PDB file of C-alpha atoms in Angstrom:
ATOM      1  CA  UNK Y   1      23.117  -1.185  -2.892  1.00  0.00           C
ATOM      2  CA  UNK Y   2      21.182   1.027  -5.324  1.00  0.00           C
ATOM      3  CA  UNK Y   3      22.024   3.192  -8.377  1.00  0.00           C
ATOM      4  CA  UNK Y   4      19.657   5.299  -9.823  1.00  0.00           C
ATOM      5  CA  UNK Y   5      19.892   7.436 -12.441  1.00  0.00           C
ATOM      6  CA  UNK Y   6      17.948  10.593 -13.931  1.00  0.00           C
ATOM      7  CA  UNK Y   7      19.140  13.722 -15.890  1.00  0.00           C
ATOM      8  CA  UNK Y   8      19.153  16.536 -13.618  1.00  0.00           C
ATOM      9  CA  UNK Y   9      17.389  19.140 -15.830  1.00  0.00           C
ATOM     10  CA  UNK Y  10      14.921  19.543 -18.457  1.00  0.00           C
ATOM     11  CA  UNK Y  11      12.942  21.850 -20.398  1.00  0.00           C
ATOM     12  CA  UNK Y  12       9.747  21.780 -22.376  1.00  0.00           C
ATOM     13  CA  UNK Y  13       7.311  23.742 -23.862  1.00  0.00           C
ATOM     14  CA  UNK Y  14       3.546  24.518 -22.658  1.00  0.00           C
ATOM     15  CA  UNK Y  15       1.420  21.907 -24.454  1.00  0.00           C
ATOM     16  CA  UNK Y  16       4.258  19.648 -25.682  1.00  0.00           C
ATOM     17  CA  UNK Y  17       5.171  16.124 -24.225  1.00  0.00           C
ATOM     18  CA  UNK Y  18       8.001  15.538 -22.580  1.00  0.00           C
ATOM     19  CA  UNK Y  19       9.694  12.086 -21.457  1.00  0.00           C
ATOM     20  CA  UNK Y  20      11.995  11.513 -18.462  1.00  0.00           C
ATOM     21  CA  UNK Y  21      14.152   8.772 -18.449  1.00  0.00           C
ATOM     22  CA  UNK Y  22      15.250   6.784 -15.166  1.00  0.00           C
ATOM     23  CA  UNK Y  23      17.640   3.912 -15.289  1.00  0.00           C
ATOM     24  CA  UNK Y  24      18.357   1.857 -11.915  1.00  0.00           C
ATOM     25  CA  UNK Y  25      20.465  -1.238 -10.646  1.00  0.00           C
ATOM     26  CA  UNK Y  26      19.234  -3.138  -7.774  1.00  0.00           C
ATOM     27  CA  UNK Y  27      20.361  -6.115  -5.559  1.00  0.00           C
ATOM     28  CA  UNK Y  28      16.416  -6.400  -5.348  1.00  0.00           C
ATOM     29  CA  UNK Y  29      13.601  -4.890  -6.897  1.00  0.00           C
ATOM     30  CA  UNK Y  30      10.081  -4.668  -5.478  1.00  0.00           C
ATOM     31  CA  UNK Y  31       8.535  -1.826  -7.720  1.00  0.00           C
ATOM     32  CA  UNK Y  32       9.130   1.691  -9.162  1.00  0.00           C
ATOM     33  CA  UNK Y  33       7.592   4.775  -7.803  1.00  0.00           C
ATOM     34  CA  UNK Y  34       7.838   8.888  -9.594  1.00  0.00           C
ATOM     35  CA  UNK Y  35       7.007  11.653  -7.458  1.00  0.00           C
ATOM     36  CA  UNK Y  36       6.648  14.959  -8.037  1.00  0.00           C
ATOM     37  CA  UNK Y  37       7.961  17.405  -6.154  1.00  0.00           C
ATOM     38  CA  UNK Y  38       7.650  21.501  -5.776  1.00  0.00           C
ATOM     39  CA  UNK Y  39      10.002  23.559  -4.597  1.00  0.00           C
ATOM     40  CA  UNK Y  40       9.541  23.989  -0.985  1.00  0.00           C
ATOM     41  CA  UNK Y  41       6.882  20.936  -0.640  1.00  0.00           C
ATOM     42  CA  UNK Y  42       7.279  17.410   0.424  1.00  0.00           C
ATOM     43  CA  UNK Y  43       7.097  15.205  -2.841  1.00  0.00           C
ATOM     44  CA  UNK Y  44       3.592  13.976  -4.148  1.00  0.00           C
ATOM     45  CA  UNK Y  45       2.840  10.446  -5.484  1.00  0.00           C
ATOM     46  CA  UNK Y  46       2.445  10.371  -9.471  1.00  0.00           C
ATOM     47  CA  UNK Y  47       2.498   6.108 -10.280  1.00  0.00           C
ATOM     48  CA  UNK Y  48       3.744   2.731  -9.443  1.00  0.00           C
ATOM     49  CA  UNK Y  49       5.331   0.370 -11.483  1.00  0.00           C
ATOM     50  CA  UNK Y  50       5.899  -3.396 -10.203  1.00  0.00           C
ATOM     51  CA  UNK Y  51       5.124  -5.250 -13.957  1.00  0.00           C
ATOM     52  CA  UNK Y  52       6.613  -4.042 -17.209  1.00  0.00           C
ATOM     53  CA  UNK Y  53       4.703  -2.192 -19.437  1.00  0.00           C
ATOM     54  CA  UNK Y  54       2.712   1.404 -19.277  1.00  0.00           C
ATOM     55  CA  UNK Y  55       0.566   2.420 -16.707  1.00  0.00           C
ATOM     56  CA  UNK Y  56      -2.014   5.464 -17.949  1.00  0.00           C
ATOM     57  CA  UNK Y  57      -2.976   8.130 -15.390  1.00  0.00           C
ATOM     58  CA  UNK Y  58      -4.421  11.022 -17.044  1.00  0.00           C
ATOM     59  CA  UNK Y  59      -1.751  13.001 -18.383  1.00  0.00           C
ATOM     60  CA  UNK Y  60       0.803  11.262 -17.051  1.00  0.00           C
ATOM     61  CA  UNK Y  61       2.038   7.866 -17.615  1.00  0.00           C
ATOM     62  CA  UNK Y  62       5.153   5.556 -16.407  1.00  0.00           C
ATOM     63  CA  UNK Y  63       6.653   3.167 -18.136  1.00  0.00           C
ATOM     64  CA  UNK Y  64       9.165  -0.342 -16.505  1.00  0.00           C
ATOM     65  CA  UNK Y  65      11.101  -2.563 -18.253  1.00  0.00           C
ATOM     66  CA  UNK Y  66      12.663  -4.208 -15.542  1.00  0.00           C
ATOM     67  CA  UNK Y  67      15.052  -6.669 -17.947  1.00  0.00           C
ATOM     68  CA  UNK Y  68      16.789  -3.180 -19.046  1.00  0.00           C
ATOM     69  CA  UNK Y  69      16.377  -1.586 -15.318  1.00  0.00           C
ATOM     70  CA  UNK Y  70      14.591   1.540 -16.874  1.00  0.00           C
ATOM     71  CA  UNK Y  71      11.700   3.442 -16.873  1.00  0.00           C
ATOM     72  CA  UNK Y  72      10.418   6.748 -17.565  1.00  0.00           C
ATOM     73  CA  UNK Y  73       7.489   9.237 -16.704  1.00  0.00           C
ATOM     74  CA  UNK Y  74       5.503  10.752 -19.768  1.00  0.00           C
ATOM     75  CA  UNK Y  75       3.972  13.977 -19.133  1.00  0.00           C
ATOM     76  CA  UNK Y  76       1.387  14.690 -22.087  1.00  0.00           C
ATOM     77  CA  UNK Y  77      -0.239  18.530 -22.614  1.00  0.00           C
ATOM     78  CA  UNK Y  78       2.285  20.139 -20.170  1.00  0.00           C
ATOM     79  CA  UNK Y  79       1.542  22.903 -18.236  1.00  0.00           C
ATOM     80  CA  UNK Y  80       3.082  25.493 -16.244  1.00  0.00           C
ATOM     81  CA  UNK Y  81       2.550  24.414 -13.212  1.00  0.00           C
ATOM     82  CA  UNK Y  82       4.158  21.095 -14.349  1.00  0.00           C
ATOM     83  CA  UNK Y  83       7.546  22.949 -13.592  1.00  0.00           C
ATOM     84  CA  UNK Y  84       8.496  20.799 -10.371  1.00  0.00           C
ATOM     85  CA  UNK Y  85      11.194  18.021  -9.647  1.00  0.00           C
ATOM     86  CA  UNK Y  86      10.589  14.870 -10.859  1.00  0.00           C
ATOM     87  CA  UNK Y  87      11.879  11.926  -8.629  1.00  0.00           C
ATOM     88  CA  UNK Y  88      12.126   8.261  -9.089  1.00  0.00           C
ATOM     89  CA  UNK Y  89      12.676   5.880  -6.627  1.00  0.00           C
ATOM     90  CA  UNK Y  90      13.014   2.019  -6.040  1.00  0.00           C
ATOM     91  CA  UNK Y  91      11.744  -0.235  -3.798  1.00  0.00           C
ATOM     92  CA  UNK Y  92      13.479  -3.325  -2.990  1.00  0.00           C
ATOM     93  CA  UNK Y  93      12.884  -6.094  -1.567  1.00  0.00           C
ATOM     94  CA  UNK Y  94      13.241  -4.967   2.277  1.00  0.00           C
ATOM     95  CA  UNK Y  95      10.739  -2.206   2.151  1.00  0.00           C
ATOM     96  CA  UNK Y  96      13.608  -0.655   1.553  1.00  0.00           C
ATOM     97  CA  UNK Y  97      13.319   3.266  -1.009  1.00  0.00           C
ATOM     98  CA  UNK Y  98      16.008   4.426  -2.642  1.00  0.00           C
ATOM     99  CA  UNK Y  99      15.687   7.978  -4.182  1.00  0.00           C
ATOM    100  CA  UNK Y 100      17.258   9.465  -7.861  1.00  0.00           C
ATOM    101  CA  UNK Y 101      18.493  13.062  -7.497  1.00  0.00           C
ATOM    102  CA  UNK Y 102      15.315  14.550  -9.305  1.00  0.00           C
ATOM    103  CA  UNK Y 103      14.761  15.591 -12.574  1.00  0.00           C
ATOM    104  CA  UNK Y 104      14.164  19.888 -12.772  1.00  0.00           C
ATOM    105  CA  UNK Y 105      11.324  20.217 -15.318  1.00  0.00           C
ATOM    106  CA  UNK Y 106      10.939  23.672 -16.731  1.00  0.00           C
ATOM    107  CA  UNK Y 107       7.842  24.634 -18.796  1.00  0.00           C
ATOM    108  CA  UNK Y 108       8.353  27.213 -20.722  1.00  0.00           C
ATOM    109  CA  UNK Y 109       5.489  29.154 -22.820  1.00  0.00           C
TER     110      UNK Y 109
ATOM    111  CA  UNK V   1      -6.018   8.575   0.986  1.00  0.00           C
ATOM    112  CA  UNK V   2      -3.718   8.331   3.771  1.00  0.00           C
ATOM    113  CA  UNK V   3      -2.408  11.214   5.290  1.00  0.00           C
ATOM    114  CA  UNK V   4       0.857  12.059   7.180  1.00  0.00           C
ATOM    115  CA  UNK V   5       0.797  15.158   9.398  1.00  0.00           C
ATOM    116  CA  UNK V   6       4.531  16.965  10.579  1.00  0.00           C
ATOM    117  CA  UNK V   7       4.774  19.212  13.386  1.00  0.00           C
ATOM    118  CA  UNK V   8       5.904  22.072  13.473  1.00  0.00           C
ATOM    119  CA  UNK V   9       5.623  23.094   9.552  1.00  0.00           C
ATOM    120  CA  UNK V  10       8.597  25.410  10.655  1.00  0.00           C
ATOM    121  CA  UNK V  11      11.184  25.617  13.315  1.00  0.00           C
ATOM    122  CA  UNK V  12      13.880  28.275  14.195  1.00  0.00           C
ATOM    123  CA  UNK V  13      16.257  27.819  17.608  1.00  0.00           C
ATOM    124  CA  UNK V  14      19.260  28.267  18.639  1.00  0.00           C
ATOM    125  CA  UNK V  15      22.410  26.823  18.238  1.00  0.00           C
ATOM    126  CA  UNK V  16      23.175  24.501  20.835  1.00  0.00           C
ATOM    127  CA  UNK V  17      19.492  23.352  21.594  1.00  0.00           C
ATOM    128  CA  UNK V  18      17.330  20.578  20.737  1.00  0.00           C
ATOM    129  CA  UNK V  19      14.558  19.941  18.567  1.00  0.00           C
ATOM    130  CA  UNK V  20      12.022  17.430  17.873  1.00  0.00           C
ATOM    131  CA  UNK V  21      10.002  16.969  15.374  1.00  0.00           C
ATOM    132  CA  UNK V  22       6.664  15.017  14.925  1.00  0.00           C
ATOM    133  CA  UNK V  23       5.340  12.226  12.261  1.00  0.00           C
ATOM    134  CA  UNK V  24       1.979  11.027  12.141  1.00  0.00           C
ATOM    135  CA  UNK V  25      -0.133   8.931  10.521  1.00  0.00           C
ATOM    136  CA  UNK V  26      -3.511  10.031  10.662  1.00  0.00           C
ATOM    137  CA  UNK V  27      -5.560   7.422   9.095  1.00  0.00           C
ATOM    138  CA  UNK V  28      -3.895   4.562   8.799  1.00  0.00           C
ATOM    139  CA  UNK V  29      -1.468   2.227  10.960  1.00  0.00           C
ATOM    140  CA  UNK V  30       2.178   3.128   9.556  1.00  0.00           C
ATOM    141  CA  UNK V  31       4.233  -0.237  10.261  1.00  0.00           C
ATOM    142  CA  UNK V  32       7.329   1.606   8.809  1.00  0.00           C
ATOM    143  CA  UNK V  33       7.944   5.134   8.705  1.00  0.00           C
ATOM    144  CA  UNK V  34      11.262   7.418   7.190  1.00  0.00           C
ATOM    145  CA  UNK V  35      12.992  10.178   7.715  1.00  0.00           C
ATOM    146  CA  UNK V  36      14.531  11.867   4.865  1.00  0.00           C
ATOM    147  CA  UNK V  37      16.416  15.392   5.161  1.00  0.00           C
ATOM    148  CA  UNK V  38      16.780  17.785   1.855  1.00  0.00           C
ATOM    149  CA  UNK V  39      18.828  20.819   1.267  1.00  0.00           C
ATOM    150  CA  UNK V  40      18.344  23.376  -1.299  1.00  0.00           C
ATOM    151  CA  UNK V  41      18.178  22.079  -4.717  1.00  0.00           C
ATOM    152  CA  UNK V  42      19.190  18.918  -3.411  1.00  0.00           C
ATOM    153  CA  UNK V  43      16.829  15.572  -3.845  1.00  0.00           C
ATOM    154  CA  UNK V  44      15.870  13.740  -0.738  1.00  0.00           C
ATOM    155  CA  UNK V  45      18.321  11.720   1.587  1.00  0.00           C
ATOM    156  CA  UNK V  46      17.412   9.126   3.425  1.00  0.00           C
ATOM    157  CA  UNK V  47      18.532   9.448   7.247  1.00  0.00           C
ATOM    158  CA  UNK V  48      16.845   6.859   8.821  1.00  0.00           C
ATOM    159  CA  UNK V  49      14.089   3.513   8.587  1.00  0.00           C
ATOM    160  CA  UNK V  50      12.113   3.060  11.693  1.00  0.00           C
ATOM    161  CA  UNK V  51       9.905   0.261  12.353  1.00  0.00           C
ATOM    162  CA  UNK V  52       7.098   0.273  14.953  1.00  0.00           C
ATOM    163  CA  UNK V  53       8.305  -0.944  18.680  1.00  0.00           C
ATOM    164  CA  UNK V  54      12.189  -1.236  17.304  1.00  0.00           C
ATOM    165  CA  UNK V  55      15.606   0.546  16.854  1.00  0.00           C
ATOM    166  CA  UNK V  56      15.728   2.770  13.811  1.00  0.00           C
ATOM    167  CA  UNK V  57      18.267   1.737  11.346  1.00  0.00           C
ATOM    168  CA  UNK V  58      20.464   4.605  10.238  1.00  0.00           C
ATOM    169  CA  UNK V  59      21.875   5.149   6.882  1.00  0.00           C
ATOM    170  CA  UNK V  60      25.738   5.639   6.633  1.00  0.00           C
ATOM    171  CA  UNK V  61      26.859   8.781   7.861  1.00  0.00           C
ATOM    172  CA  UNK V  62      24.304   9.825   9.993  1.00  0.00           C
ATOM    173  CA  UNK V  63      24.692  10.023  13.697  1.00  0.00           C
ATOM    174  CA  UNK V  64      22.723   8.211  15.338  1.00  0.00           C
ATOM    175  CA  UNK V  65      23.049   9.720  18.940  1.00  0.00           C
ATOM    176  CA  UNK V  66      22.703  13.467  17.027  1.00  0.00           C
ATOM    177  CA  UNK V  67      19.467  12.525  14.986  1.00  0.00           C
ATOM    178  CA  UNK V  68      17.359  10.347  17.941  1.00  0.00           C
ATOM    179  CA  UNK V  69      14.574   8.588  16.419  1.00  0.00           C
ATOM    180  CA  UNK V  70      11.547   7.238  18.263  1.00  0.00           C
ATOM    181  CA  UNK V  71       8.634   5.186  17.091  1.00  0.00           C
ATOM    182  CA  UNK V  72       6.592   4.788  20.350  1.00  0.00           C
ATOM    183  CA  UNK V  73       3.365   3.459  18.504  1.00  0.00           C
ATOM    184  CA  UNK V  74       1.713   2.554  14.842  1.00  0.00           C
ATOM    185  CA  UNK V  75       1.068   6.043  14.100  1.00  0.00           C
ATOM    186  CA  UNK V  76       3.404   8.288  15.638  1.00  0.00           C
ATOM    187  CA  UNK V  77       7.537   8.394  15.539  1.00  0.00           C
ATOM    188  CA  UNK V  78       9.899  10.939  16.314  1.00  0.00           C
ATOM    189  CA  UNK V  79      12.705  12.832  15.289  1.00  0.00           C
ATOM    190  CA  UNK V  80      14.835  15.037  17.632  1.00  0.00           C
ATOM    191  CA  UNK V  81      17.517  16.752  16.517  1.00  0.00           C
ATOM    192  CA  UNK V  82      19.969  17.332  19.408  1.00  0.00           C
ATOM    193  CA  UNK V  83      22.847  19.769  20.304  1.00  0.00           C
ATOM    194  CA  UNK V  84      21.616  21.673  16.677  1.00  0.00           C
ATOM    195  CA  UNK V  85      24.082  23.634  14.577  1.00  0.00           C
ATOM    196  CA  UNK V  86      23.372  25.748  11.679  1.00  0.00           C
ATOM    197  CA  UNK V  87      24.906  23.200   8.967  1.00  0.00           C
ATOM    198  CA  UNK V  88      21.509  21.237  10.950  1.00  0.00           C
ATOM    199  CA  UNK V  89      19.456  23.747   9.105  1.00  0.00           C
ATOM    200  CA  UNK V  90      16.985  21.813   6.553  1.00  0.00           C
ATOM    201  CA  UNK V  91      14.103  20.408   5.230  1.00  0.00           C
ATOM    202  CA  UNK V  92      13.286  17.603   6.722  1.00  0.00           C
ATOM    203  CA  UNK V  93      10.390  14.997   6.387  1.00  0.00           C
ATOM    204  CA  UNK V  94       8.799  11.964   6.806  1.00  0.00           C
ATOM    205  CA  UNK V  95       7.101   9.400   4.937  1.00  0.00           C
ATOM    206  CA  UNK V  96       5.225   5.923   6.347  1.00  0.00           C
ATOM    207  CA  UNK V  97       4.323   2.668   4.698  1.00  0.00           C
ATOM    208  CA  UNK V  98       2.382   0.075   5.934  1.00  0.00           C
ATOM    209  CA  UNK V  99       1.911  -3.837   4.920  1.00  0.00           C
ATOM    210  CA  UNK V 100      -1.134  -3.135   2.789  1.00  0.00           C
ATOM    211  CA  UNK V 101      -0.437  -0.061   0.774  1.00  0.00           C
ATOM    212  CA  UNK V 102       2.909   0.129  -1.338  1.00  0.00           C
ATOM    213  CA  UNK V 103       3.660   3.654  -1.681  1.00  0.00           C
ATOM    214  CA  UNK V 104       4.913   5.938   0.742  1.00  0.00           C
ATOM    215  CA  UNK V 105       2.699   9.063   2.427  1.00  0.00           C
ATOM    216  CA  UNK V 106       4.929  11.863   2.643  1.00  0.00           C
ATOM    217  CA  UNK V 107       4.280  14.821   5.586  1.00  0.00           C
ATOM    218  CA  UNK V 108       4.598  18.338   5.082  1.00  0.00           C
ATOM    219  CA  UNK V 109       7.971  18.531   5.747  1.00  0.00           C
ATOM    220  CA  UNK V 110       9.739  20.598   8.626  1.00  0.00           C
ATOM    221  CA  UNK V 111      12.041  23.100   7.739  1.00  0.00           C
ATOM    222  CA  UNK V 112      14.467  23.658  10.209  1.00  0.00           C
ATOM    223  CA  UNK V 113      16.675  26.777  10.874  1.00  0.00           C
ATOM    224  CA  UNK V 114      19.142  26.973  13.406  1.00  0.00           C
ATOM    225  CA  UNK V 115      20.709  30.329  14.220  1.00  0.00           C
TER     226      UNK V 115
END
């Protein structure tokens, strides 16, 4: 099966950056996905990860390191309307996803 | 982009009846699609994996012959949820893959409230 880990809350400030951590451990691993999700919406797709290293998308970035089953999502100039859950899931190697619990990110003024 | 459709956005019946709820696909072929259910404050749960023309494969703990899944064609599967009770109540939504793309398309989501 799958483990995946994420702290359940956070809180930043407008304009700061802030860095959420995901670790996982998989039987198989066929890439990384972080979604962002608003309260009352289905979740929306932020980036994929299948190689180590950083992938840049604007104000948000994700990083793997798939030797230390970790990755995180870097959210640069935060805004308010940043405030959302912040999911990462895995994909193995049967098509298989398998979901953290979400990471609450509050921006705060 | 691809897009997923769910219908109804909303639902509200009765205890006792059945409801089903619609996935689409609306632009692309959708070889696999999933059905994930999410209470408050909760993150997503995965209920179900349904591949086009076969037998969904449920995750442990969900009833199979409660939650009935269909996935008649490429672009369209089916969730009914049957004999509802208010514990049923929900947020519940879909997502589809297909061989070329590696992400999933979420839906809308269906929020369901049984009274």
């Amino acid at each position: 099966g799958q483990n995946i880990d994420q702290p359940t809350e956070m809180t930043a400030t407008e304009g700061a950056i802030v860095q959420i951590n995901c670790t996982y451990q998989t039987s198989g691993f066929n890439g990384l996905f972080w979604y962002q999700q608003h309260a009352g919406e289905a979740p929306t797709f932020l980036s994929y990860n299948v190689l180590d290293g950083l992938e840049e998308k604007g104000r948000f970035s994700s990083f793997l390191s798939r030797s230390k089953g970790y990755s995180y999502l870097l959210l640069k100039e935060l805004q308010m309307k940043d405030s959302a859950s912040y999911l990462c899931a895995v994909r193995d190697t049967g098509n298989q996803f398998y979901f953290g619990t979400g990471t609450s990110l509050t921006v705060i003024p | 982009g691809a897009v997923v459709s769910q219908h109804p956005s909303w639902v509200i019946c009765k205890s006792g009846t059945s409801v089903k709820i619609e996935c689409r696909s609306l632009d692309f072929q959708a070889t696999t699609m999933f059905w994930y259910r999410q209470f408050p404050k909760q993150s997503l749960m995965l209920m179900a994996t349904s591949n086009e023309g076969s037998k969904a494969t449920y995750e442990q703990g969900v009833e199979k012959d409660k939650f009935l899944i269909n996935h008649a064609s490429l672009t369209l599967s089916t969730l009914t949820v049957t004999s509802a009770h208010p514990e049923d109540s929900s947020f519940y939504i879909c997502s589809a893959t297909s061989g070329s793309r590696h992400e999933q398309y979420f839906g809308p989501g269906t929020r369901l409230t049984v009274t």
